[in-house]
mmCIF file of C-alpha atoms in Angstrom:
data_model
loop_
_atom_site.group_PDB
_atom_site.id
_atom_site.type_symbol
_atom_site.label_atom_id
_atom_site.label_comp_id
_atom_site.label_asym_id
_atom_site.label_seq_id
_atom_site.Cartn_x
_atom_site.Cartn_y
_atom_site.Cartn_z
ATOM 1 C CA PRO Y 753 0.000 0.000 0.000
ATOM 2 C CA PRO Y 754 1.037 3.601 -0.472
ATOM 3 C CA LEU Y 755 2.875 5.308 2.392
ATOM 4 C CA GLN Y 756 -0.158 7.417 3.339
ATOM 5 C CA GLU Y 757 -2.334 4.298 3.646
ATOM 6 C CA GLN Y 758 0.363 2.548 5.681
ATOM 7 C CA GLN Y 759 0.464 5.506 8.063
ATOM 8 C CA ALA Y 760 -3.342 5.461 8.400
ATOM 9 C CA ILE Y 761 -3.248 1.740 9.184
ATOM 10 C CA ALA Y 762 -0.451 2.213 11.718
ATOM 11 C CA ASN Y 763 -2.349 5.069 13.382
ATOM 12 C CA TYR Y 764 -5.494 2.952 13.598
ATOM 13 C CA LEU Y 765 -3.579 0.016 15.075
ATOM 14 C CA ASP Y 766 -1.885 2.289 17.626
ATOM 15 C CA SER Y 767 -5.277 3.657 18.664
ATOM 16 C CA ALA Y 768 -6.897 0.218 18.842
ATOM 17 C CA THR Y 769 -4.062 -1.338 20.838
ATOM 18 C CA GLY Y 770 -4.140 1.638 23.208
ATOM 19 C CA LYS Y 771 -7.836 0.999 23.850
ATOM 20 C CA ILE Y 772 -7.156 -2.691 24.375
ATOM 21 C CA ASP Y 773 -4.345 -1.908 26.815
ATOM 22 C CA THR Y 774 -6.696 0.368 28.751
ATOM 23 C CA LEU Y 775 -9.321 -2.386 28.918
ATOM 24 C CA ILE Y 776 -6.732 -4.868 30.142
ATOM 25 C CA GLU Y 777 -5.636 -2.462 32.896
ATOM 26 C CA LYS Y 778 -9.254 -1.944 33.985
ATOM 27 C CA GLN Y 779 -9.864 -5.698 34.073
ATOM 28 C CA GLN Y 780 -6.706 -6.266 36.116
ATOM 29 C CA LYS Y 781 -7.863 -3.624 38.617
ATOM 30 C CA LEU Y 782 -11.272 -5.310 38.775
ATOM 31 C CA ILE Y 783 -9.625 -8.674 39.445
ATOM 32 C CA GLU Y 784 -7.610 -7.167 42.294
ATOM 33 C CA LEU Y 785 -10.734 -5.581 43.790
ATOM 34 C CA LEU Y 786 -12.587 -8.883 43.561
ATOM 35 C CA LYS Y 787 -9.695 -10.654 45.288
ATOM 36 C CA GLU Y 788 -9.869 -8.080 48.079
ATOM 37 C CA LYS Y 789 -13.634 -8.545 48.348
ATOM 38 C CA ARG Y 790 -13.214 -12.324 48.472
ATOM 39 C CA THR Y 791 -10.654 -12.006 51.267
ATOM 40 C CA ALA Y 792 -12.928 -9.648 53.192
ATOM 41 C CA LEU Y 793 -15.914 -11.987 52.787
ATOM 42 C CA ILE Y 794 -13.922 -14.981 53.957
ATOM 43 C CA SER Y 795 -12.634 -13.018 56.932
ATOM 44 C CA ALA Y 796 -16.129 -11.802 57.818
ATOM 45 C CA ALA Y 797 -17.526 -15.328 57.529
ATOM 46 C CA VAL Y 798 -14.779 -16.841 59.679
ATOM 47 C CA THR Y 799 -15.120 -14.190 62.390
ATOM 48 C CA GLY Y 800 -18.918 -14.486 62.407
ATOM 49 C CA LYS Y 801 -19.601 -10.968 61.155
ATOM 50 C CA ILE Y 802 -21.833 -12.332 58.389
ATOM 51 C CA LYS Y 803 -24.004 -15.411 58.224
ATOM 52 C CA VAL Y 804 -23.204 -17.664 55.304
ATOM 53 C CA THR Y 805 -25.976 -20.184 56.007
ATOM 54 C CA ASP Y 806 -28.905 -17.827 55.394
ATOM 55 C CA ASP Y 807 -29.347 -18.750 51.729
ATOM 56 C CA ILE Y 808 -27.241 -21.763 50.921
ATOM 57 C CA THR Y 809 -28.884 -22.204 47.501
ATOM 58 C CA LYS Y 810 -27.441 -18.935 46.197
ATOM 59 C CA PRO Y 811 -23.696 -18.698 46.866
ATOM 60 C CA LEU Y 812 -22.098 -15.256 47.056
ATOM 61 C CA ALA Y 813 -19.509 -16.229 44.464
ATOM 62 C CA ALA Y 814 -22.198 -16.868 41.851
ATOM 63 C CA ASP Y 815 -23.550 -13.332 42.266
ATOM 64 C CA ALA Y 816 -20.081 -11.817 41.919
ATOM 65 C CA THR Y 817 -19.234 -13.954 38.890
ATOM 66 C CA THR Y 818 -22.488 -13.081 37.147
ATOM 67 C CA GLY Y 819 -21.942 -9.384 37.782
ATOM 68 C CA VAL Y 820 -18.364 -9.485 36.515
ATOM 69 C CA THR Y 821 -19.402 -11.439 33.428
ATOM 70 C CA LYS Y 822 -22.072 -8.843 32.623
ATOM 71 C CA ILE Y 823 -19.573 -5.995 33.067
ATOM 72 C CA ILE Y 824 -17.010 -7.692 30.823
ATOM 73 C CA LYS Y 825 -19.569 -8.480 28.091
ATOM 74 C CA LYS Y 826 -20.919 -4.914 28.175
ATOM 75 C CA THR Y 827 -17.412 -3.406 28.040
ATOM 76 C CA VAL Y 828 -16.274 -5.662 25.197
ATOM 77 C CA LYS Y 829 -19.456 -5.012 23.205
ATOM 78 C CA LYS Y 830 -19.178 -1.240 23.699
ATOM 79 C CA ASN Y 831 -15.522 -1.112 22.734
ATOM 80 C CA HIS Y 832 -15.957 -3.512 19.821
ATOM 81 C CA LYS Y 833 -18.477 -1.080 18.326
ATOM 82 C CA LYS Y 834 -16.030 1.816 18.768
ATOM 83 C CA ILE Y 835 -13.156 -0.119 17.208
ATOM 84 C CA THR Y 836 -15.192 -1.292 14.207
ATOM 85 C CA GLN Y 837 -16.439 2.258 13.628
ATOM 86 C CA CYS Y 838 -12.816 3.467 13.376
ATOM 87 C CA ALA Y 839 -12.027 0.963 10.633
#
């Protein structure tokens, strides 16, 4: 391709990879926060600050996983639209 087209492609790829890097950073922060929450929940359960037997059919982890999955799907869908619009 001509130099101008190559530069346009390179600029697009730089922009797209920057967005991907930002998403990865956000997901890593979310993972760390979830690890902290898990530790806090375990600590609270062990020390008796929360009751874990109230609703044994609906584990806390399932709620957290579902919420995280929804956030990830929404973020990926939103950013996929933005990336495809740039192309």
